[in-house]
Amino acid sequence: MTILLGEVPQQDVARWTKYPAWHPNIIDYDLEIADSIVLLAFILTSCSAYLGLKWSYKQPKYKKYVTFFYKDEIATPTTGFIILLSYYILITGLGEFTYWTLDVGKLWSVTGVLHNVLEIAILILLHNGGKLKSNLTFAWLGGYILLVTILSMKLKWPYDGIWFKIQGLCSDYALIIQFVRVYLSTRKNLREAYDEQLPLNNPVLPSASQNKFSYDEFFPNNVSHPNQIILLILGSITHLIGNIANSIWMQSALAFYVFQLSYVVTWPFYAYYIFVDTHCA
């Protein structure tokens, strides 16, 4: 189907709720393939959330395992950030599940906005050097949820979907910029450090028994700090690419598959960042 300039495509309907969806009919859409990719994305996102929460709440055994954000010559532990990042992954998994059951639309936006507001919270925290300095932050975040939700409910197609997509893309862009800024500022503060090699764990000696094998031998012994932040940069870029593809080619099944596959990459990257950041010295 060719869409003329200025022509608004007809809304598709959700598979189970039969509510109007925020997308037109997708050409060459294979339901089995789509469900398989969405299920894979949901499983990996859920596993990433579980592992992220497990690693972020388990306090490091040694102080040397704590890494820091640097702003204005003030060092702040990354503990609060990785906990917030873990909940961000968890809420994203919830959004993925509700997408599968509800499809994107006004009803889904109630959970989708939680994903976006946690992105805003991460941006604020990183902008403040790893801290939420003002109690008003939570009021602003609550106001953001209300604003996005009210406009999503009041606007008509296609403006409701466009509004929700644009505000989400803005935070996606901002996350990349913020992660790059944090990486560069942290690298600058550590440039004069004598040793930037951060052991992830003590060296593991091969087992004396040939029949017994230690899986720890698979894991790297060190990472050059702050290169673990590159995982956040790569993950956020992957997510943005998938989101843009699905926004431009709304009727393309391939663009939809790419968008869902971006979830398969992004959230495991974030979870692995949490592992590295909580197991380095």
PDB file of C-alpha atoms in Angstrom, residues 30-269:
ATOM      1  CA  ASP A  30       4.392 -12.982  10.004  1.00  0.00           C
ATOM      2  CA  LEU A  31       2.644 -13.497  13.330  1.00  0.00           C
ATOM      3  CA  GLU A  32       4.707 -16.548  14.278  1.00  0.00           C
ATOM      4  CA  ILE A  33       8.031 -14.837  13.565  1.00  0.00           C
ATOM      5  CA  ALA A  34       6.934 -11.686  15.379  1.00  0.00           C
ATOM      6  CA  ASP A  35       5.778 -13.611  18.444  1.00  0.00           C
ATOM      7  CA  SER A  36       9.043 -15.562  18.511  1.00  0.00           C
ATOM      8  CA  ILE A  37      11.152 -12.394  18.449  1.00  0.00           C
ATOM      9  CA  VAL A  38       8.989 -10.639  21.040  1.00  0.00           C
ATOM     10  CA  LEU A  39       9.161 -13.698  23.302  1.00  0.00           C
ATOM     11  CA  LEU A  40      12.946 -13.805  22.960  1.00  0.00           C
ATOM     12  CA  ALA A  41      13.175 -10.093  23.759  1.00  0.00           C
ATOM     13  CA  PHE A  42      10.908 -10.504  26.790  1.00  0.00           C
ATOM     14  CA  ILE A  43      12.874 -13.472  28.153  1.00  0.00           C
ATOM     15  CA  LEU A  44      16.253 -11.769  27.765  1.00  0.00           C
ATOM     16  CA  THR A  45      14.956  -8.497  29.194  1.00  0.00           C
ATOM     17  CA  SER A  46      13.468 -10.297  32.197  1.00  0.00           C
ATOM     18  CA  CYS A  47      16.673 -12.261  32.802  1.00  0.00           C
ATOM     19  CA  SER A  48      18.705  -9.063  32.474  1.00  0.00           C
ATOM     20  CA  ALA A  49      16.455  -7.346  35.018  1.00  0.00           C
ATOM     21  CA  TYR A  50      16.752 -10.237  37.479  1.00  0.00           C
ATOM     22  CA  LEU A  51      20.531 -10.398  37.214  1.00  0.00           C
ATOM     23  CA  GLY A  52      20.865  -6.625  37.319  1.00  0.00           C
ATOM     24  CA  LEU A  53      18.846  -6.384  40.531  1.00  0.00           C
ATOM     25  CA  LYS A  54      20.761  -9.297  42.034  1.00  0.00           C
ATOM     26  CA  TRP A  55      24.142  -7.749  41.280  1.00  0.00           C
ATOM     27  CA  SER A  56      23.166  -4.180  42.173  1.00  0.00           C
ATOM     28  CA  TYR A  57      21.731  -5.006  45.607  1.00  0.00           C
ATOM     29  CA  LYS A  58      24.561  -7.342  46.562  1.00  0.00           C
ATOM     30  CA  GLN A  59      27.118  -5.112  48.215  1.00  0.00           C
ATOM     31  CA  PRO A  60      30.726  -5.532  47.025  1.00  0.00           C
ATOM     32  CA  LYS A  61      32.969  -7.441  49.415  1.00  0.00           C
ATOM     33  CA  TYR A  62      35.702  -4.831  49.169  1.00  0.00           C
ATOM     34  CA  LYS A  63      35.677  -1.055  48.825  1.00  0.00           C
ATOM     35  CA  LYS A  64      37.967  -1.388  45.825  1.00  0.00           C
ATOM     36  CA  TYR A  65      35.016  -2.890  43.925  1.00  0.00           C
ATOM     37  CA  VAL A  66      33.125   0.431  44.091  1.00  0.00           C
ATOM     38  CA  THR A  67      33.389   2.685  41.024  1.00  0.00           C
ATOM     39  CA  PHE A  68      32.516   6.364  40.860  1.00  0.00           C
ATOM     40  CA  PHE A  69      31.044   9.154  38.779  1.00  0.00           C
ATOM     41  CA  TYR A  70      33.023  12.394  38.723  1.00  0.00           C
ATOM     42  CA  LYS A  71      31.602  15.903  38.507  1.00  0.00           C
ATOM     43  CA  ASP A  72      33.209  19.136  39.678  1.00  0.00           C
ATOM     44  CA  GLU A  73      35.975  17.088  41.334  1.00  0.00           C
ATOM     45  CA  ILE A  74      33.381  15.260  43.446  1.00  0.00           C
ATOM     46  CA  ALA A  75      33.301  11.459  43.265  1.00  0.00           C
ATOM     47  CA  THR A  76      29.948   9.713  43.766  1.00  0.00           C
ATOM     48  CA  PRO A  77      29.596   5.903  43.904  1.00  0.00           C
ATOM     49  CA  THR A  78      27.651   4.380  41.016  1.00  0.00           C
ATOM     50  CA  THR A  79      25.515   2.342  43.446  1.00  0.00           C
ATOM     51  CA  GLY A  80      22.366   4.432  43.053  1.00  0.00           C
ATOM     52  CA  PHE A  81      22.726   4.519  39.293  1.00  0.00           C
ATOM     53  CA  ILE A  82      23.023   0.772  38.833  1.00  0.00           C
ATOM     54  CA  ILE A  83      19.990   0.168  41.065  1.00  0.00           C
ATOM     55  CA  LEU A  84      17.978   2.655  39.001  1.00  0.00           C
ATOM     56  CA  LEU A  85      19.297   1.068  35.805  1.00  0.00           C
ATOM     57  CA  SER A  86      18.166  -2.359  37.030  1.00  0.00           C
ATOM     58  CA  TYR A  87      14.628  -1.111  37.648  1.00  0.00           C
ATOM     59  CA  TYR A  88      14.705   0.554  34.239  1.00  0.00           C
ATOM     60  CA  ILE A  89      15.401  -2.836  32.657  1.00  0.00           C
ATOM     61  CA  LEU A  90      12.654  -4.418  34.778  1.00  0.00           C
ATOM     62  CA  ILE A  91      10.039  -1.844  33.747  1.00  0.00           C
ATOM     63  CA  THR A  92      11.106  -2.254  30.134  1.00  0.00           C
ATOM     64  CA  GLY A  93      10.399  -5.971  30.461  1.00  0.00           C
ATOM     65  CA  LEU A  94       6.935  -5.104  31.772  1.00  0.00           C
ATOM     66  CA  GLY A  95       6.406  -2.828  28.786  1.00  0.00           C
ATOM     67  CA  GLU A  96       7.496  -5.612  26.451  1.00  0.00           C
ATOM     68  CA  PHE A  97       4.996  -8.004  28.029  1.00  0.00           C
ATOM     69  CA  THR A  98       2.122  -5.515  27.845  1.00  0.00           C
ATOM     70  CA  TYR A  99       3.066  -4.756  24.246  1.00  0.00           C
ATOM     71  CA  TRP A 100       2.699  -8.451  23.465  1.00  0.00           C
ATOM     72  CA  THR A 101      -0.701  -8.664  25.149  1.00  0.00           C
ATOM     73  CA  LEU A 102      -2.132  -5.190  24.433  1.00  0.00           C
ATOM     74  CA  ASP A 103      -0.208  -3.853  21.396  1.00  0.00           C
ATOM     75  CA  VAL A 104       0.986  -0.247  21.370  1.00  0.00           C
ATOM     76  CA  GLY A 105      -1.831   2.208  21.943  1.00  0.00           C
ATOM     77  CA  LYS A 106      -3.531   4.286  24.597  1.00  0.00           C
ATOM     78  CA  LEU A 107      -3.937   1.343  26.967  1.00  0.00           C
ATOM     79  CA  TRP A 108      -0.314   0.250  26.539  1.00  0.00           C
ATOM     80  CA  SER A 109       0.962   3.802  27.091  1.00  0.00           C
ATOM     81  CA  VAL A 110       0.164   3.493  30.806  1.00  0.00           C
ATOM     82  CA  THR A 111       3.094   1.070  31.127  1.00  0.00           C
ATOM     83  CA  GLY A 112       5.145   2.523  28.272  1.00  0.00           C
ATOM     84  CA  VAL A 113       5.400   5.893  30.009  1.00  0.00           C
ATOM     85  CA  LEU A 114       7.066   4.226  33.009  1.00  0.00           C
ATOM     86  CA  HIS A 115       9.911   3.150  30.727  1.00  0.00           C
ATOM     87  CA  ASN A 116      10.293   6.737  29.526  1.00  0.00           C
ATOM     88  CA  VAL A 117      10.103   8.348  32.955  1.00  0.00           C
ATOM     89  CA  LEU A 118      12.895   6.109  34.228  1.00  0.00           C
ATOM     90  CA  GLU A 119      14.989   7.277  31.283  1.00  0.00           C
ATOM     91  CA  ILE A 120      14.355  10.842  32.439  1.00  0.00           C
ATOM     92  CA  ALA A 121      15.309   9.855  35.997  1.00  0.00           C
ATOM     93  CA  ILE A 122      18.579   8.353  34.729  1.00  0.00           C
ATOM     94  CA  LEU A 123      19.313  11.534  32.772  1.00  0.00           C
ATOM     95  CA  ILE A 124      18.730  13.689  35.854  1.00  0.00           C
ATOM     96  CA  LEU A 125      20.837  11.436  38.061  1.00  0.00           C
ATOM     97  CA  LEU A 126      23.762  11.413  35.633  1.00  0.00           C
ATOM     98  CA  HIS A 127      23.491  15.163  35.060  1.00  0.00           C
ATOM     99  CA  ASN A 128      23.859  15.650  38.816  1.00  0.00           C
ATOM    100  CA  GLY A 129      26.920  13.421  38.992  1.00  0.00           C
ATOM    101  CA  GLY A 130      25.171  10.321  40.310  1.00  0.00           C
ATOM    102  CA  LYS A 131      22.735  11.929  42.753  1.00  0.00           C
ATOM    103  CA  LEU A 132      19.113  13.058  42.786  1.00  0.00           C
ATOM    104  CA  LYS A 133      19.828  16.292  44.617  1.00  0.00           C
ATOM    105  CA  SER A 134      16.313  17.709  44.926  1.00  0.00           C
ATOM    106  CA  ASN A 135      13.177  16.291  46.519  1.00  0.00           C
ATOM    107  CA  LEU A 136      11.255  18.077  43.781  1.00  0.00           C
ATOM    108  CA  THR A 137      12.701  15.602  41.281  1.00  0.00           C
ATOM    109  CA  PHE A 138      10.003  13.080  42.144  1.00  0.00           C
ATOM    110  CA  ALA A 139       7.298  15.723  41.746  1.00  0.00           C
ATOM    111  CA  TRP A 140       8.652  16.625  38.304  1.00  0.00           C
ATOM    112  CA  LEU A 141       8.768  12.970  37.301  1.00  0.00           C
ATOM    113  CA  GLY A 142       5.186  12.513  38.464  1.00  0.00           C
ATOM    114  CA  GLY A 143       4.168  15.577  36.480  1.00  0.00           C
ATOM    115  CA  TYR A 144       5.904  14.151  33.426  1.00  0.00           C
ATOM    116  CA  ILE A 145       3.909  10.924  33.735  1.00  0.00           C
ATOM    117  CA  LEU A 146       0.664  12.893  33.976  1.00  0.00           C
ATOM    118  CA  LEU A 147       1.536  15.116  31.007  1.00  0.00           C
ATOM    119  CA  VAL A 148       2.471  12.232  28.720  1.00  0.00           C
ATOM    120  CA  THR A 149      -0.538  10.161  29.766  1.00  0.00           C
ATOM    121  CA  ILE A 150      -3.098  12.966  29.462  1.00  0.00           C
ATOM    122  CA  LEU A 151      -1.907  14.025  26.008  1.00  0.00           C
ATOM    123  CA  SER A 152      -1.736  10.408  24.862  1.00  0.00           C
ATOM    124  CA  MET A 153      -5.358   9.953  25.922  1.00  0.00           C
ATOM    125  CA  LYS A 154      -6.713  13.253  24.606  1.00  0.00           C
ATOM    126  CA  LEU A 155      -5.012  13.433  21.221  1.00  0.00           C
ATOM    127  CA  LYS A 156      -6.529  11.639  18.243  1.00  0.00           C
ATOM    128  CA  TRP A 157      -4.797   9.366  15.770  1.00  0.00           C
ATOM    129  CA  PRO A 158      -2.131   9.868  14.501  1.00  0.00           C
ATOM    130  CA  TYR A 159      -1.133  12.677  16.875  1.00  0.00           C
ATOM    131  CA  ASP A 160      -1.383  10.513  19.990  1.00  0.00           C
ATOM    132  CA  GLY A 161       1.074   7.983  18.600  1.00  0.00           C
ATOM    133  CA  ILE A 162       3.338  10.702  17.175  1.00  0.00           C
ATOM    134  CA  TRP A 163       3.424  12.536  20.518  1.00  0.00           C
ATOM    135  CA  PHE A 164       4.323   9.417  22.458  1.00  0.00           C
ATOM    136  CA  LYS A 165       6.959   8.372  19.935  1.00  0.00           C
ATOM    137  CA  ILE A 166       8.649  11.784  19.804  1.00  0.00           C
ATOM    138  CA  GLN A 167       8.958  12.210  23.565  1.00  0.00           C
ATOM    139  CA  GLY A 168      10.382   8.691  23.771  1.00  0.00           C
ATOM    140  CA  LEU A 169      12.906   9.327  20.999  1.00  0.00           C
ATOM    141  CA  CYS A 170      14.048  12.535  22.706  1.00  0.00           C
ATOM    142  CA  SER A 171      15.021  10.652  25.858  1.00  0.00           C
ATOM    143  CA  ASP A 172      16.666   7.921  23.761  1.00  0.00           C
ATOM    144  CA  TYR A 173      18.856  10.520  22.041  1.00  0.00           C
ATOM    145  CA  ALA A 174      19.635  12.215  25.352  1.00  0.00           C
ATOM    146  CA  LEU A 175      20.717   8.936  26.959  1.00  0.00           C
ATOM    147  CA  ILE A 176      23.381   8.398  24.304  1.00  0.00           C
ATOM    148  CA  ILE A 177      24.697  11.929  24.789  1.00  0.00           C
ATOM    149  CA  GLN A 178      24.709  11.538  28.566  1.00  0.00           C
ATOM    150  CA  PHE A 179      26.467   8.163  28.510  1.00  0.00           C
ATOM    151  CA  VAL A 180      29.150   9.541  26.187  1.00  0.00           C
ATOM    152  CA  ARG A 181      29.593  12.577  28.445  1.00  0.00           C
ATOM    153  CA  VAL A 182      29.935  10.387  31.541  1.00  0.00           C
ATOM    154  CA  TYR A 183      32.461   8.165  29.775  1.00  0.00           C
ATOM    155  CA  LEU A 184      34.597  11.115  28.676  1.00  0.00           C
ATOM    156  CA  SER A 185      34.447  12.911  32.028  1.00  0.00           C
ATOM    157  CA  THR A 186      35.290   9.737  33.953  1.00  0.00           C
ATOM    158  CA  ARG A 187      38.147   8.957  31.600  1.00  0.00           C
ATOM    159  CA  LYS A 188      39.472  12.480  32.038  1.00  0.00           C
ATOM    160  CA  ASN A 189      39.440  12.182  35.830  1.00  0.00           C
ATOM    161  CA  LEU A 190      41.233   8.842  35.717  1.00  0.00           C
ATOM    162  CA  ARG A 191      43.778   9.822  33.090  1.00  0.00           C
ATOM    163  CA  GLU A 192      46.450  10.456  35.675  1.00  0.00           C
ATOM    164  CA  ALA A 193      45.741   7.262  37.576  1.00  0.00           C
ATOM    165  CA  TYR A 194      48.719   4.992  37.982  1.00  0.00           C
ATOM    166  CA  ASP A 195      46.882   1.771  37.192  1.00  0.00           C
ATOM    167  CA  GLU A 196      43.556   1.690  35.367  1.00  0.00           C
ATOM    168  CA  GLN A 197      43.378  -2.090  35.167  1.00  0.00           C
ATOM    169  CA  LEU A 198      40.466  -3.262  37.305  1.00  0.00           C
ATOM    170  CA  PRO A 199      40.538  -6.975  38.198  1.00  0.00           C
ATOM    171  CA  LEU A 200      37.052  -8.448  38.019  1.00  0.00           C
ATOM    172  CA  ASN A 201      37.968 -11.227  40.395  1.00  0.00           C
ATOM    173  CA  ASN A 202      40.971 -13.005  41.791  1.00  0.00           C
ATOM    174  CA  PRO A 203      42.851 -15.151  39.288  1.00  0.00           C
ATOM    175  CA  VAL A 204      41.341 -18.610  39.142  1.00  0.00           C
ATOM    176  CA  LEU A 205      43.783 -21.465  39.166  1.00  0.00           C
ATOM    177  CA  PRO A 206      42.946 -24.493  37.052  1.00  0.00           C
ATOM    178  CA  SER A 207      41.321 -27.272  38.999  1.00  0.00           C
ATOM    179  CA  ALA A 208      43.627 -29.999  40.207  1.00  0.00           C
ATOM    180  CA  SER A 209      41.105 -32.571  39.108  1.00  0.00           C
ATOM    181  CA  GLN A 210      40.828 -33.146  35.392  1.00  0.00           C
ATOM    182  CA  ASN A 211      37.182 -34.110  35.844  1.00  0.00           C
ATOM    183  CA  LYS A 212      36.283 -30.873  37.614  1.00  0.00           C
ATOM    184  CA  PHE A 213      36.068 -27.635  35.679  1.00  0.00           C
ATOM    185  CA  SER A 214      35.587 -24.104  37.006  1.00  0.00           C
ATOM    186  CA  TYR A 215      33.340 -21.856  34.937  1.00  0.00           C
ATOM    187  CA  ASP A 216      35.180 -18.854  36.371  1.00  0.00           C
ATOM    188  CA  GLU A 217      37.960 -19.613  33.908  1.00  0.00           C
ATOM    189  CA  PHE A 218      35.703 -18.262  31.156  1.00  0.00           C
ATOM    190  CA  PHE A 219      35.424 -14.781  32.683  1.00  0.00           C
ATOM    191  CA  PRO A 220      37.944 -12.000  31.976  1.00  0.00           C
ATOM    192  CA  ASN A 221      40.281 -11.012  34.770  1.00  0.00           C
ATOM    193  CA  ASN A 222      40.328  -7.271  34.145  1.00  0.00           C
ATOM    194  CA  VAL A 223      38.705  -4.383  32.347  1.00  0.00           C
ATOM    195  CA  SER A 224      40.202  -0.995  31.610  1.00  0.00           C
ATOM    196  CA  HIS A 225      38.116   1.503  33.568  1.00  0.00           C
ATOM    197  CA  PRO A 226      35.908   3.287  32.464  1.00  0.00           C
ATOM    198  CA  ASN A 227      35.491   1.152  29.348  1.00  0.00           C
ATOM    199  CA  GLN A 228      32.539  -0.657  30.908  1.00  0.00           C
ATOM    200  CA  ILE A 229      30.510   2.493  30.165  1.00  0.00           C
ATOM    201  CA  ILE A 230      30.960   1.713  26.466  1.00  0.00           C
ATOM    202  CA  LEU A 231      28.428  -1.083  27.033  1.00  0.00           C
ATOM    203  CA  LEU A 232      25.853   1.568  27.957  1.00  0.00           C
ATOM    204  CA  ILE A 233      26.720   3.621  24.882  1.00  0.00           C
ATOM    205  CA  LEU A 234      26.455   0.648  22.529  1.00  0.00           C
ATOM    206  CA  GLY A 235      23.220  -0.526  24.135  1.00  0.00           C
ATOM    207  CA  SER A 236      21.569   2.890  23.912  1.00  0.00           C
ATOM    208  CA  ILE A 237      22.650   3.338  20.278  1.00  0.00           C
ATOM    209  CA  THR A 238      21.241  -0.080  19.383  1.00  0.00           C
ATOM    210  CA  HIS A 239      17.932   0.768  21.039  1.00  0.00           C
ATOM    211  CA  LEU A 240      17.738   4.102  19.217  1.00  0.00           C
ATOM    212  CA  ILE A 241      18.473   2.527  15.826  1.00  0.00           C
ATOM    213  CA  GLY A 242      15.667   0.019  16.314  1.00  0.00           C
ATOM    214  CA  ASN A 243      13.279   2.727  17.491  1.00  0.00           C
ATOM    215  CA  ILE A 244      14.061   4.991  14.534  1.00  0.00           C
ATOM    216  CA  ALA A 245      13.667   2.150  12.031  1.00  0.00           C
ATOM    217  CA  ASN A 246      10.264   1.259  13.441  1.00  0.00           C
ATOM    218  CA  SER A 247       9.241   4.927  13.460  1.00  0.00           C
ATOM    219  CA  ILE A 248      10.171   5.645   9.837  1.00  0.00           C
ATOM    220  CA  TRP A 249       9.012   2.396   8.247  1.00  0.00           C
ATOM    221  CA  MET A 250       5.870   1.813  10.293  1.00  0.00           C
ATOM    222  CA  GLN A 251       4.394  -0.615   7.775  1.00  0.00           C
ATOM    223  CA  SER A 252       7.564  -2.652   7.340  1.00  0.00           C
ATOM    224  CA  ALA A 253       7.695  -6.029   9.029  1.00  0.00           C
ATOM    225  CA  LEU A 254      11.496  -5.975   8.772  1.00  0.00           C
ATOM    226  CA  ALA A 255      11.669  -2.659  10.653  1.00  0.00           C
ATOM    227  CA  PHE A 256       9.476  -4.126  13.375  1.00  0.00           C
ATOM    228  CA  TYR A 257      11.732  -7.180  13.666  1.00  0.00           C
ATOM    229  CA  VAL A 258      14.809  -4.935  13.875  1.00  0.00           C
ATOM    230  CA  PHE A 259      13.169  -2.895  16.631  1.00  0.00           C
ATOM    231  CA  GLN A 260      12.383  -5.983  18.689  1.00  0.00           C
ATOM    232  CA  LEU A 261      15.840  -7.446  18.099  1.00  0.00           C
ATOM    233  CA  SER A 262      17.338  -4.237  19.467  1.00  0.00           C
ATOM    234  CA  TYR A 263      15.824  -5.267  22.811  1.00  0.00           C
ATOM    235  CA  VAL A 264      17.701  -8.554  22.551  1.00  0.00           C
ATOM    236  CA  VAL A 265      20.968  -6.579  22.479  1.00  0.00           C
ATOM    237  CA  THR A 266      20.355  -3.491  24.612  1.00  0.00           C
ATOM    238  CA  TRP A 267      19.197  -4.887  27.945  1.00  0.00           C
ATOM    239  CA  PRO A 268      21.755  -7.721  28.186  1.00  0.00           C
ATOM    240  CA  PHE A 269      24.406  -5.061  27.471  1.00  0.00           C
TER     241      PHE A 269
END
